[in-house]
PDB file of C-alpha atoms in Angstrom:
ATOM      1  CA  UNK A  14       0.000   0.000   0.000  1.00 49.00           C
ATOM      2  CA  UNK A  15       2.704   2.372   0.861  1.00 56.00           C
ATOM      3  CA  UNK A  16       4.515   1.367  -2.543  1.00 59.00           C
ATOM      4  CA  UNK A  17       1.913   2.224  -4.453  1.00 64.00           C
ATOM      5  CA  UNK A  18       1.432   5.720  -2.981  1.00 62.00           C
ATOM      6  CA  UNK A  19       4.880   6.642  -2.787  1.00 60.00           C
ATOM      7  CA  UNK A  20       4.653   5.985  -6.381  1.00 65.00           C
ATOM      8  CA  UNK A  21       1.269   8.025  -6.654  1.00 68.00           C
ATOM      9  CA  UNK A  22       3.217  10.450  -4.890  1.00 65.00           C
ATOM     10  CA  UNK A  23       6.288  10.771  -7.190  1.00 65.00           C
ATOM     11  CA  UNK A  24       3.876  10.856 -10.552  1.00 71.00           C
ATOM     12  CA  UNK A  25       2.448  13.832  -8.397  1.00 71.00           C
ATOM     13  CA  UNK A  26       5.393  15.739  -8.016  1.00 67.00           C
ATOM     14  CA  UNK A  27       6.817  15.036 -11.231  1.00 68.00           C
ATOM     15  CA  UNK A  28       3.609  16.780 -12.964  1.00 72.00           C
ATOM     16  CA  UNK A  29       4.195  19.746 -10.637  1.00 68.00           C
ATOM     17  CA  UNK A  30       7.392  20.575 -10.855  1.00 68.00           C
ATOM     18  CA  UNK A  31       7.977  19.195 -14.038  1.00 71.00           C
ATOM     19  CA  UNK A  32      10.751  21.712 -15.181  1.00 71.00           C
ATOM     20  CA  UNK A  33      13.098  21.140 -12.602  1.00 68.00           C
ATOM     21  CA  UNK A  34      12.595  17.121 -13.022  1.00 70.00           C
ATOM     22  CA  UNK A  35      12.966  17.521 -16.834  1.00 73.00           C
ATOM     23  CA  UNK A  36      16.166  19.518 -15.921  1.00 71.00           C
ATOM     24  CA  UNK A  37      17.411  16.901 -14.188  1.00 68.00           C
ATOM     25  CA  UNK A  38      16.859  13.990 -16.543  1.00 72.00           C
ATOM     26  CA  UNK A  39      18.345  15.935 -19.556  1.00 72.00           C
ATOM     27  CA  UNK A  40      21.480  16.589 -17.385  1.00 71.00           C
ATOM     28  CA  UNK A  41      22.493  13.664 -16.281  1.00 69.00           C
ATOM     29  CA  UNK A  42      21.032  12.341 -19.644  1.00 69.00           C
ATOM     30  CA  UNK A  43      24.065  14.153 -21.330  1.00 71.00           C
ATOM     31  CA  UNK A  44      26.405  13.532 -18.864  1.00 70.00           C
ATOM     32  CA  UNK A  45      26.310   9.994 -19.305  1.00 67.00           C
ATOM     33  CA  UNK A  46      25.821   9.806 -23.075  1.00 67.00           C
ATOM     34  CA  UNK A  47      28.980  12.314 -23.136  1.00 67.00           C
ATOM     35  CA  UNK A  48      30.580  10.296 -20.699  1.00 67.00           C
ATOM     36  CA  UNK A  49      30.443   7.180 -22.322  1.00 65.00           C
ATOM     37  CA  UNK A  50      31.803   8.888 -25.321  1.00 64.00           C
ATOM     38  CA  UNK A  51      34.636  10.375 -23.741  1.00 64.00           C
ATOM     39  CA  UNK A  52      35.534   6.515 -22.363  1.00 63.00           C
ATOM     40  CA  UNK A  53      34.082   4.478 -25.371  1.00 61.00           C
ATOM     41  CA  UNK A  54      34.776   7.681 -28.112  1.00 56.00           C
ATOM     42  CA  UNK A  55      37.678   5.879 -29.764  1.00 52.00           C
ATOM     43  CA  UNK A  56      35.640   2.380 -29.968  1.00 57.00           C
ATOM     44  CA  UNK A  57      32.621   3.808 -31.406  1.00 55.00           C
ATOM     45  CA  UNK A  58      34.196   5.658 -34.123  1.00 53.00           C
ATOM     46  CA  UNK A  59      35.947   2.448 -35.117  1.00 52.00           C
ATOM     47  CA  UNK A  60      32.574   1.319 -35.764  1.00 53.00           C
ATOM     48  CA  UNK A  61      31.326   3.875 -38.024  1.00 48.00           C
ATOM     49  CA  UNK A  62      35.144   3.942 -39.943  1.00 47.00           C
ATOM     50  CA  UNK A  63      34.525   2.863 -43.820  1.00 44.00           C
ATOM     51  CA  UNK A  64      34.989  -0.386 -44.784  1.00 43.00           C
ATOM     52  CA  UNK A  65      38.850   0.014 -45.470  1.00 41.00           C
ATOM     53  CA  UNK A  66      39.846   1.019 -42.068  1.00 40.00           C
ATOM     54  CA  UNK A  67      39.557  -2.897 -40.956  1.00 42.00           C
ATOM     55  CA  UNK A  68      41.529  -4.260 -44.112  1.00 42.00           C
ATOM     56  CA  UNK A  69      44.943  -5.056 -45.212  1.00 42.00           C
ATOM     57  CA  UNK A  70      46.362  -1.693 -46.397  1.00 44.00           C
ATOM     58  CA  UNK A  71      48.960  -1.388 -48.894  1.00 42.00           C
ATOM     59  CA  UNK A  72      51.602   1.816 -48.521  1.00 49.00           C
ATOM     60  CA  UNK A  73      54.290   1.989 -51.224  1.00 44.00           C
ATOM     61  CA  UNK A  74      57.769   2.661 -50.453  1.00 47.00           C
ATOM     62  CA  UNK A  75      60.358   2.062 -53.087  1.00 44.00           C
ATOM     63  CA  UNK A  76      63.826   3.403 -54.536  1.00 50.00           C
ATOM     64  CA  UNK A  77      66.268   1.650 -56.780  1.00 52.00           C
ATOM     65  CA  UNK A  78      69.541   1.203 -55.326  1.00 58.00           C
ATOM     66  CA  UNK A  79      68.776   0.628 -51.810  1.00 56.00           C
ATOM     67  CA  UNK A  80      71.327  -1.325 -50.410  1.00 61.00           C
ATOM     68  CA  UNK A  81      70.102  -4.669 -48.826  1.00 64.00           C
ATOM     69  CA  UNK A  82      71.247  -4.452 -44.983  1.00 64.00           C
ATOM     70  CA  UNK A  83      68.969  -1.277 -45.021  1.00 60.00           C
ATOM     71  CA  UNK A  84      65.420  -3.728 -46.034  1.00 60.00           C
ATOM     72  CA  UNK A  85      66.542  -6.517 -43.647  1.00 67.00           C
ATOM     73  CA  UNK A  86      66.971  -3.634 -41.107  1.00 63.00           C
ATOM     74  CA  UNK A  87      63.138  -2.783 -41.820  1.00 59.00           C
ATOM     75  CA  UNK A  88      61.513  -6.095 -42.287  1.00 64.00           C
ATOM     76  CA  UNK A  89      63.213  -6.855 -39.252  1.00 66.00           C
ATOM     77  CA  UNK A  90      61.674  -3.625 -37.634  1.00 61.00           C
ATOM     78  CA  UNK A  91      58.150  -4.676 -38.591  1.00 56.00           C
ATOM     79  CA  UNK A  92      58.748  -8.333 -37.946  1.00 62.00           C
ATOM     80  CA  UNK A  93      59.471  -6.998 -33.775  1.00 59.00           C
ATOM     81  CA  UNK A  94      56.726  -5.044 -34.125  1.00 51.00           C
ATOM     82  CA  UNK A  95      53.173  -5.705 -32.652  1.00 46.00           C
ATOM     83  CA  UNK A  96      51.054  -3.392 -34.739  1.00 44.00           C
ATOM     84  CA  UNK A  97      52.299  -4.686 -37.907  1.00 48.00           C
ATOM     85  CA  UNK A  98      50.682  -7.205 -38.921  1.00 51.00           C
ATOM     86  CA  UNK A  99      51.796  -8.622 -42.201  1.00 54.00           C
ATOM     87  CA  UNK A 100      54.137  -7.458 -44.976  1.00 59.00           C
ATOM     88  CA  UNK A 101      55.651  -7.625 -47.997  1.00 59.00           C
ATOM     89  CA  UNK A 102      58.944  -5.621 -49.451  1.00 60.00           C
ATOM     90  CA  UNK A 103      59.805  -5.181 -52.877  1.00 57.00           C
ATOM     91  CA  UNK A 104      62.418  -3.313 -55.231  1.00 60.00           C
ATOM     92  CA  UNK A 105      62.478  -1.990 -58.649  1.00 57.00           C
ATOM     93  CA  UNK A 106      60.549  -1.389 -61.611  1.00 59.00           C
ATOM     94  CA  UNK A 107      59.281  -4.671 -61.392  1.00 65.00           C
ATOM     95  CA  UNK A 108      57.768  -3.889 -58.098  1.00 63.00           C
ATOM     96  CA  UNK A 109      55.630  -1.348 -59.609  1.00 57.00           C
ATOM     97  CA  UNK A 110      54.069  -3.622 -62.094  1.00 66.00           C
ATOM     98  CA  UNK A 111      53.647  -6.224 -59.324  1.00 69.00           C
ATOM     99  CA  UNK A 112      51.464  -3.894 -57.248  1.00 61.00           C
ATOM    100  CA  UNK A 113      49.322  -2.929 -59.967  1.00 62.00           C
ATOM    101  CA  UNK A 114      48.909  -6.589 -60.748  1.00 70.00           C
ATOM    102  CA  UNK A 115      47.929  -7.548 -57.255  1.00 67.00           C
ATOM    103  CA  UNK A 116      45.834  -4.649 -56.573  1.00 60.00           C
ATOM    104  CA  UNK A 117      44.113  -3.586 -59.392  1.00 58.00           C
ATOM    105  CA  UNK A 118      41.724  -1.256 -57.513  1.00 52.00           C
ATOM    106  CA  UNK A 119      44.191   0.533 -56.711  1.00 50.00           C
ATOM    107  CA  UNK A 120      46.445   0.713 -59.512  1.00 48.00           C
ATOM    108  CA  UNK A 121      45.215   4.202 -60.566  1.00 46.00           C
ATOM    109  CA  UNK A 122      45.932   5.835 -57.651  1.00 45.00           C
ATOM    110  CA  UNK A 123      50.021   4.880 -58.557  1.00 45.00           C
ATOM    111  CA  UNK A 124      49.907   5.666 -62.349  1.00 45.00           C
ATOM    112  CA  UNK A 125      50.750   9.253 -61.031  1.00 43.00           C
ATOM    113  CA  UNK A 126      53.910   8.287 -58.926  1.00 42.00           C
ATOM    114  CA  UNK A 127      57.130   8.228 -60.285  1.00 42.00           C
ATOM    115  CA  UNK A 128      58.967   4.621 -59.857  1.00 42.00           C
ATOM    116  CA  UNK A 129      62.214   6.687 -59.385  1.00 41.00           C
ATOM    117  CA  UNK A 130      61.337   8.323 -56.428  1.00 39.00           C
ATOM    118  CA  UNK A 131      59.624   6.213 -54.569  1.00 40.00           C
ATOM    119  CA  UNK A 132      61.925   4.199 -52.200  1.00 41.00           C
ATOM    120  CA  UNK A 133      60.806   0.576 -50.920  1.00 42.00           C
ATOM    121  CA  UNK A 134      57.433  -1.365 -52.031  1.00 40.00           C
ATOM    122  CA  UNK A 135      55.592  -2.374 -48.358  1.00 42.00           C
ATOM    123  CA  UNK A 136      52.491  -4.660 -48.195  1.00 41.00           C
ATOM    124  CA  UNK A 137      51.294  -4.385 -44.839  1.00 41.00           C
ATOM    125  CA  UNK A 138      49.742  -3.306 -41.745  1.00 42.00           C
ATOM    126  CA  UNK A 139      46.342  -3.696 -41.042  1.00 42.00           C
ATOM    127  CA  UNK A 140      44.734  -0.044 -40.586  1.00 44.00           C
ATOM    128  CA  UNK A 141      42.360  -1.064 -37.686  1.00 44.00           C
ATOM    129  CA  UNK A 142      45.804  -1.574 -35.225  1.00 47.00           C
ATOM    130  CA  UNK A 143      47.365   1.360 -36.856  1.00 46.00           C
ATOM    131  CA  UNK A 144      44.974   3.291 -35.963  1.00 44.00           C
ATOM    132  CA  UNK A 145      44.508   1.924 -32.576  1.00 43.00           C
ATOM    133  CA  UNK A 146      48.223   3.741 -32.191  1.00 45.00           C
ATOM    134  CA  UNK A 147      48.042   6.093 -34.869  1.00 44.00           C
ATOM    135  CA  UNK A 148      51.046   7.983 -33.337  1.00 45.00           C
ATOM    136  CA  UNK A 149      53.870   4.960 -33.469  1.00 48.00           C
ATOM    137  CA  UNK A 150      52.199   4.057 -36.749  1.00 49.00           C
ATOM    138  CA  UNK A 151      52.702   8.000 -37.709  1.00 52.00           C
ATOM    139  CA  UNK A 152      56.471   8.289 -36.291  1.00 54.00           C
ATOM    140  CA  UNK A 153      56.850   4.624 -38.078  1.00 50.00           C
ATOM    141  CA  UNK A 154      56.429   6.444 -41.829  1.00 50.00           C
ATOM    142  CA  UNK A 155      58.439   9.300 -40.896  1.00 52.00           C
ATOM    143  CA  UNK A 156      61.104   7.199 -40.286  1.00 51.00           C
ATOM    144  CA  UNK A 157      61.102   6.002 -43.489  1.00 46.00           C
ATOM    145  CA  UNK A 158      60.759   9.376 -45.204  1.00 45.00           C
ATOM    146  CA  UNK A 159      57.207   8.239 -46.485  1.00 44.00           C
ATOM    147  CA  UNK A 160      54.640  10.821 -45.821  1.00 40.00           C
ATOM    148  CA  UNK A 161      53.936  12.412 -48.698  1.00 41.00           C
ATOM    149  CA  UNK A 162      53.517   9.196 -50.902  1.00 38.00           C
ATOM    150  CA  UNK A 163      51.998   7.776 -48.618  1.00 40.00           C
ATOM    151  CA  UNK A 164      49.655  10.750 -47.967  1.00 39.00           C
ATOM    152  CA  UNK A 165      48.777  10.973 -51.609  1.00 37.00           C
ATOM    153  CA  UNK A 166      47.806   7.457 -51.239  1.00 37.00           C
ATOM    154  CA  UNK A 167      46.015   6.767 -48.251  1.00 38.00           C
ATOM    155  CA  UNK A 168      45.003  10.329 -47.607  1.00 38.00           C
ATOM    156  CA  UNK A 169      41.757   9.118 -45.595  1.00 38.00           C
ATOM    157  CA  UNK A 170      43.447   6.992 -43.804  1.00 39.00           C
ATOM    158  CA  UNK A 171      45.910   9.552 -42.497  1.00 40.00           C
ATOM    159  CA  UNK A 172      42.599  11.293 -41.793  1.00 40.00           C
ATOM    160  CA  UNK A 173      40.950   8.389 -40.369  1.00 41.00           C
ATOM    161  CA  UNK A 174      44.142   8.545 -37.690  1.00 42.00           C
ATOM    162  CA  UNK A 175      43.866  12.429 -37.279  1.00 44.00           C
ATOM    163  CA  UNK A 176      40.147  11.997 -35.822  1.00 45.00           C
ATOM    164  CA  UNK A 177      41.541   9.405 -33.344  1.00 45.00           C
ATOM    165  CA  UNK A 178      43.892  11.139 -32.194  1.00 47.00           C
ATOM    166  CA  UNK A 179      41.451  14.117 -32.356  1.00 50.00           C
ATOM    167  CA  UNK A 180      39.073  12.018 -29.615  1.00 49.00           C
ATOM    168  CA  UNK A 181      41.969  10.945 -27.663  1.00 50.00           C
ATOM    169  CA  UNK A 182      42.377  14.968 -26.797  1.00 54.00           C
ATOM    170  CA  UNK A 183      38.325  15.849 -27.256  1.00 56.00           C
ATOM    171  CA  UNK A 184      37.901  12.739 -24.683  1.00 56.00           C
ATOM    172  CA  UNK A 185      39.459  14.792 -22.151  1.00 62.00           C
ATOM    173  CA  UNK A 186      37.032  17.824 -23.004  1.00 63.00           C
ATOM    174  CA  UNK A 187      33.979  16.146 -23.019  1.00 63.00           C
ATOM    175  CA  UNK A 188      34.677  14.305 -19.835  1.00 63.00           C
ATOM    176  CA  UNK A 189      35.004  17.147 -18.389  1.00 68.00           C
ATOM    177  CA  UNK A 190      31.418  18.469 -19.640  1.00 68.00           C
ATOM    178  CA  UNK A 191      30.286  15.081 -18.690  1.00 68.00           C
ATOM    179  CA  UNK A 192      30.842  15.990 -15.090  1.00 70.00           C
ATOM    180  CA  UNK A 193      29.752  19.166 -15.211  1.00 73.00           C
ATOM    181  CA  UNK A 194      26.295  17.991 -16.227  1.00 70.00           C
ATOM    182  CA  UNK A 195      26.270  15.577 -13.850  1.00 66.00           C
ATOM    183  CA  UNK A 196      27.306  17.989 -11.166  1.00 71.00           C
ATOM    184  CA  UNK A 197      24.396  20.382 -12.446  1.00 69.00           C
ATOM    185  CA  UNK A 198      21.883  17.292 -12.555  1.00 65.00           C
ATOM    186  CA  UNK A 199      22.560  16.576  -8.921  1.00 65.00           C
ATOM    187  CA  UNK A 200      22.259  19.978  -7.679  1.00 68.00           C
ATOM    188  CA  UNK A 201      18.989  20.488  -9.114  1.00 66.00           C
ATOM    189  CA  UNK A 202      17.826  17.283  -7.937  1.00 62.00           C
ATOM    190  CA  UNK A 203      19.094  18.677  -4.601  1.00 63.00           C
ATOM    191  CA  UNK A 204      16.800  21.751  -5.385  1.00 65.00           C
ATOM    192  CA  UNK A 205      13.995  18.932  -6.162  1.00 60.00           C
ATOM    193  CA  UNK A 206      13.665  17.766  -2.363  1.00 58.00           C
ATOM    194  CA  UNK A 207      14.381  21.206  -1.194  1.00 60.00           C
ATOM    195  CA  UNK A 208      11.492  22.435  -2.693  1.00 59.00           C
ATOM    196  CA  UNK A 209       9.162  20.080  -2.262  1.00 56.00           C
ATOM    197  CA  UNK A 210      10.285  19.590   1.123  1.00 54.00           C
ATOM    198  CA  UNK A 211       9.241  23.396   1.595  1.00 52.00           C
ATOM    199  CA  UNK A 212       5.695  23.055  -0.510  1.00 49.00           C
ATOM    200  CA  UNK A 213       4.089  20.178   0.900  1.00 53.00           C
ATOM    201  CA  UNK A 214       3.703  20.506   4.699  1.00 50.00           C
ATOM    202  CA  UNK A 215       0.486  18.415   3.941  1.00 48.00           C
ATOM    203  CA  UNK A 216       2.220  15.677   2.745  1.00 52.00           C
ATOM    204  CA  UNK A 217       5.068  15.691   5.569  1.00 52.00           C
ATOM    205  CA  UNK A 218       2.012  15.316   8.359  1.00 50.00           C
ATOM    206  CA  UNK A 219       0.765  12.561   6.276  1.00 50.00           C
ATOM    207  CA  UNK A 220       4.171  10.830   6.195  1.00 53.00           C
ATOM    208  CA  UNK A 221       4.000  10.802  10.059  1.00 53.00           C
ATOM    209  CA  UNK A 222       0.448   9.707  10.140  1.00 52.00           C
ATOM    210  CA  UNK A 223       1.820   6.893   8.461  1.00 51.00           C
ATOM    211  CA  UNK A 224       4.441   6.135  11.512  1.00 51.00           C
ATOM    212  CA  UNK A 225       7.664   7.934   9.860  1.00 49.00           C
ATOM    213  CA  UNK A 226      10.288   9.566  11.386  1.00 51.00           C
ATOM    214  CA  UNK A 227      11.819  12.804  10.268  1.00 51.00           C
ATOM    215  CA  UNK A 228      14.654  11.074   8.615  1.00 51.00           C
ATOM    216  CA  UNK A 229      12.307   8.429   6.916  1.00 50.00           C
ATOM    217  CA  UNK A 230      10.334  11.559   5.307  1.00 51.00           C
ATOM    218  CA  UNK A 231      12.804  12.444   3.192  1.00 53.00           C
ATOM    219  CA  UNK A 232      13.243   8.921   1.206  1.00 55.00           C
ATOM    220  CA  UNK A 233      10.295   9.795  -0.548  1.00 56.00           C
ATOM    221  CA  UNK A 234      11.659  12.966  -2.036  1.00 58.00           C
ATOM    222  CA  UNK A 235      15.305  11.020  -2.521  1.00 60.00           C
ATOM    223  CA  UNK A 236      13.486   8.670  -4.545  1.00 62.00           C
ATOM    224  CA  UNK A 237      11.655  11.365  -6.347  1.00 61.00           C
ATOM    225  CA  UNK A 238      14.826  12.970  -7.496  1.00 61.00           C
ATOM    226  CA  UNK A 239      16.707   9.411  -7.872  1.00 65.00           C
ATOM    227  CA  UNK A 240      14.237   8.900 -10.746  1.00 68.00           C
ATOM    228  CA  UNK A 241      14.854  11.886 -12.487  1.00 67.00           C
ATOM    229  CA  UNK A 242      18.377  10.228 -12.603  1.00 66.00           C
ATOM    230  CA  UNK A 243      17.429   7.005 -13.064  1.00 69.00           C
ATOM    231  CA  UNK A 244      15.326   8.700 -16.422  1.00 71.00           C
ATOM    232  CA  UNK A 245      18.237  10.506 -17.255  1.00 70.00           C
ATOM    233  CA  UNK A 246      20.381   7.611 -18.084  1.00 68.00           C
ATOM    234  CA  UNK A 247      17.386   5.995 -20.214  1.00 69.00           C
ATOM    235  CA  UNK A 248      17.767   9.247 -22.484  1.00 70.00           C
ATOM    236  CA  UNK A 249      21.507   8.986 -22.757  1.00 68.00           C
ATOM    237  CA  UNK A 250      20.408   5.652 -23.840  1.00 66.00           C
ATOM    238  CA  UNK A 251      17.972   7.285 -26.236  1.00 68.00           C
ATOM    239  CA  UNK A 252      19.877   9.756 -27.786  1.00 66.00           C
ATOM    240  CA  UNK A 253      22.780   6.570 -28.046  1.00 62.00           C
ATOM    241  CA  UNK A 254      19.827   4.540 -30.174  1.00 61.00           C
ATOM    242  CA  UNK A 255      19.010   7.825 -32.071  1.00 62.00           C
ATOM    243  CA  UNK A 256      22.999   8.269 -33.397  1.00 56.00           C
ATOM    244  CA  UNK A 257      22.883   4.987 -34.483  1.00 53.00           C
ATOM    245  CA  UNK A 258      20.117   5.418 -37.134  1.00 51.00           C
ATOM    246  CA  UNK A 259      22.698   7.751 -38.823  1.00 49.00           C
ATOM    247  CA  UNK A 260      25.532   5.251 -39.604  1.00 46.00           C
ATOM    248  CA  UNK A 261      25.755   4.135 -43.218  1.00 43.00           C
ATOM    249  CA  UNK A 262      24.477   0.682 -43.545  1.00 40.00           C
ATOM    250  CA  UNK A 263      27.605  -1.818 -43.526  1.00 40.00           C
ATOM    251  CA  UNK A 264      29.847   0.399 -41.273  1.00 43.00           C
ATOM    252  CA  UNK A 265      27.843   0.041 -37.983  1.00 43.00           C
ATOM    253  CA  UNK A 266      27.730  -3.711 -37.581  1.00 48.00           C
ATOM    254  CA  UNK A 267      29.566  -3.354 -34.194  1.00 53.00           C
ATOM    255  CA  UNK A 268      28.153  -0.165 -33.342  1.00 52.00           C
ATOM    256  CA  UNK A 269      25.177  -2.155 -31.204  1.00 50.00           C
ATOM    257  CA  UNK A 270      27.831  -3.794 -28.983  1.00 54.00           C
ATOM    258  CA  UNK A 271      29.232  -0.923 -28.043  1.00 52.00           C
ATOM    259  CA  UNK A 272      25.665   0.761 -27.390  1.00 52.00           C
ATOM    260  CA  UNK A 273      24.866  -2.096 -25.320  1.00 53.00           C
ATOM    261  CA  UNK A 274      27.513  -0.961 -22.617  1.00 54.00           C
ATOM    262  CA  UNK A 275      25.219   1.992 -21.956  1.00 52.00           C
ATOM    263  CA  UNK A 276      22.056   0.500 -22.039  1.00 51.00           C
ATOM    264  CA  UNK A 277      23.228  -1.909 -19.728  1.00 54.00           C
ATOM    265  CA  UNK A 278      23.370   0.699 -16.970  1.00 53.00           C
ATOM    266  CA  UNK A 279      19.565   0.620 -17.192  1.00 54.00           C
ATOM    267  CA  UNK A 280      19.094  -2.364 -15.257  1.00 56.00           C
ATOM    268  CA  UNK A 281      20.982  -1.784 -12.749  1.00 58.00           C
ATOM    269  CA  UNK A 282      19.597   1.733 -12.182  1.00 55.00           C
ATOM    270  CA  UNK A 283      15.795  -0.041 -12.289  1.00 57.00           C
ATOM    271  CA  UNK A 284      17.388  -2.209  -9.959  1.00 60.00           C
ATOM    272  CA  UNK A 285      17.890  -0.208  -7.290  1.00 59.00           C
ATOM    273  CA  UNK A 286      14.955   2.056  -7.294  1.00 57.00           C
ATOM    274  CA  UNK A 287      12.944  -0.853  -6.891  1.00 60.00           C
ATOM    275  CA  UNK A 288      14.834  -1.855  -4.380  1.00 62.00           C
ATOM    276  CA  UNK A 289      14.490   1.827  -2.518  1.00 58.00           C
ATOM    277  CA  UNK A 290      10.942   1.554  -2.748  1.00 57.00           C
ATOM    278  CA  UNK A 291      10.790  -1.774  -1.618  1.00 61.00           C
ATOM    279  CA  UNK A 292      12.968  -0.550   1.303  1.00 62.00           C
ATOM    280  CA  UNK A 293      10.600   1.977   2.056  1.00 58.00           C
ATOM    281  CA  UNK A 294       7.656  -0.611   2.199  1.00 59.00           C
ATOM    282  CA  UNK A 295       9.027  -2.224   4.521  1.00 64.00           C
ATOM    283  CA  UNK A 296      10.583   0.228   6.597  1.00 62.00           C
ATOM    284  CA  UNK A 297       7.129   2.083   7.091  1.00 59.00           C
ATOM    285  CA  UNK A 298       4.938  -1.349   7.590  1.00 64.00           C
ATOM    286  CA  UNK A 299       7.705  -1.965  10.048  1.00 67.00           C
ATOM    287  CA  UNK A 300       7.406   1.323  12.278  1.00 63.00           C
ATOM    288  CA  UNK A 301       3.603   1.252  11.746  1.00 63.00           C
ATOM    289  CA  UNK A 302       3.485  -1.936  13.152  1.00 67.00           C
ATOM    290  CA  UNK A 303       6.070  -0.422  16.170  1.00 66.00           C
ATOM    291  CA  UNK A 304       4.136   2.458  16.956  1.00 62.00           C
ATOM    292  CA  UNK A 305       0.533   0.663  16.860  1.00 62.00           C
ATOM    293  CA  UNK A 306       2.363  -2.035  19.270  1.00 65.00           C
ATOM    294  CA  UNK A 307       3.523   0.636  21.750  1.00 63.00           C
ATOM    295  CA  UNK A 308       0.340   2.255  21.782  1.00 60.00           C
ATOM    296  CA  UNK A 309      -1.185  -0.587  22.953  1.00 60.00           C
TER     297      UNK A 309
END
């Protein structure tokens, strides 16, 4: 009985002071959804990365002359290396034809470089770990004295590892926003039980009628504001399920995995307001039962 009008209750206080509870939900709405961006920003947007950011990419690297010792140096380099994982190295004119044999989709893209300046033929790395450490992969190129072929190849990809490393310093920015809304979503669900606590006298007497104390009154209004929060996380989970109708078919398949991680707060947070009002149930039938027994 007391469940049901504590929840009666809450409805109640939600339709009065509906701006301040819609406040609250749309802060800490953002500040998870930002949140989990901030922590999960790099995994999503491997999701939503074209198709080519998960394949086998081929840069080209090649210069006659180059003096043997110098490509078992590299192919030893890549062979130590755990980002790298597969290659190929050719040398010469040959090497040119060879790449345009074995990747024909690509063969336009090298009709405009010369053979004589470019200095070592590399079949390798697959993009999704070289982005995953765009920087070593970056200082790896430079190394070889690579960028700009390899930039007017794989210019998207070099983009593709700009935006990671983008959300590796944006992370930091919206975390911080993430806790500010949280912050501001707590304080006005502070402001919540303050001001019902001030406009409903009425309801306070009732609460004693009932048999509870002064600190049992205020469960009620920490529940009230605990669902605002508990709501907020379903629309961080909403606007999550909304940003996923706007990746391209084929480049979201793992995008629901990841989504999944914040959805899955929502059982825990339904959880444990059922549990509070549970609590209060039986805290209430408890010291009704007390105070009926020591009045008799």
């Amino acid at each position: 009985m007391q469940a049901r009008f504590v929840l009666l209750w809450v409805l109640r206080e939600v339709k009065a002071s509906w701006p301040y509870f819609l406040a609250t939900v749309l802060c800490v709405g953002w500040a998870v959804f930002l949140g989990s961006v901030a922590l999960q920003g790099r995994e999503i947007w491997r999701c939503i990365t074209p198709s080519w950011a998960s394949q086998t990419t081929t840069i080209v690297l090649m210069k006659p002359g180059v003096e043997d010792g110098v490509i078992d140096k590299i192919r030893q380099s890549l062979e130590a290396s755990p980002w790298v994982e597969s290659f190929e190295v050719f040398q010469g004119e040959k090497a040119l034809l060879d790449f345009r044999a074995r990747n024909p989709d690509l063969a336009h893209i090298v009709e405009d470089l010369d053979p004589a300046y470019i200095p070592v033929y590399f079949r390798i790395i697959t993009a999704e770990k070289c982005l995953a450490d765009f920087v070593r992969c970056e200082e790896f190129l430079k190394s070889l004295g690579s960028m700009e072929v390899v930039d007017r190849l794989y210019s998207g990809f070099l983009l593709a590892g700009r935006v990671f490393r983008w959300f590796d310093h944006a992370g930091k920015v919206l975390l911080f926003f993430a806790v500010i809304f949280l912050i501001l979503g707590l304080l006005i669900a502070v402001l919540l039980i303050r001001l019902t606590c001030e406009a409903r006298s009425r309801e306070l007497y009732l609460w004693e009628t009932l048999g509870a104390s002064p600190q049992m009154i205020k469960i009620p209004f920490l529940i009230y504001s605990s669902f605002a929060i508990f709501l907020g996380i379903v629309t961080a989970w909403v606007i999550f399920g909304f940003a996923g109708f706007f990746v391209p078919s084929g480049e979201g398949s793992c995008l629901p995995a990841k989504l999944s991680k914040c959805s899955g707060l929502l059982l825990p947070g339904l959880l444990v307001w059922a549990l509070t009002l549970v609590v209060v149930d039986v805290t209430l039938r408890s010291m009704r039962r007390k105070r009926k027994w020591d009045a008799r």
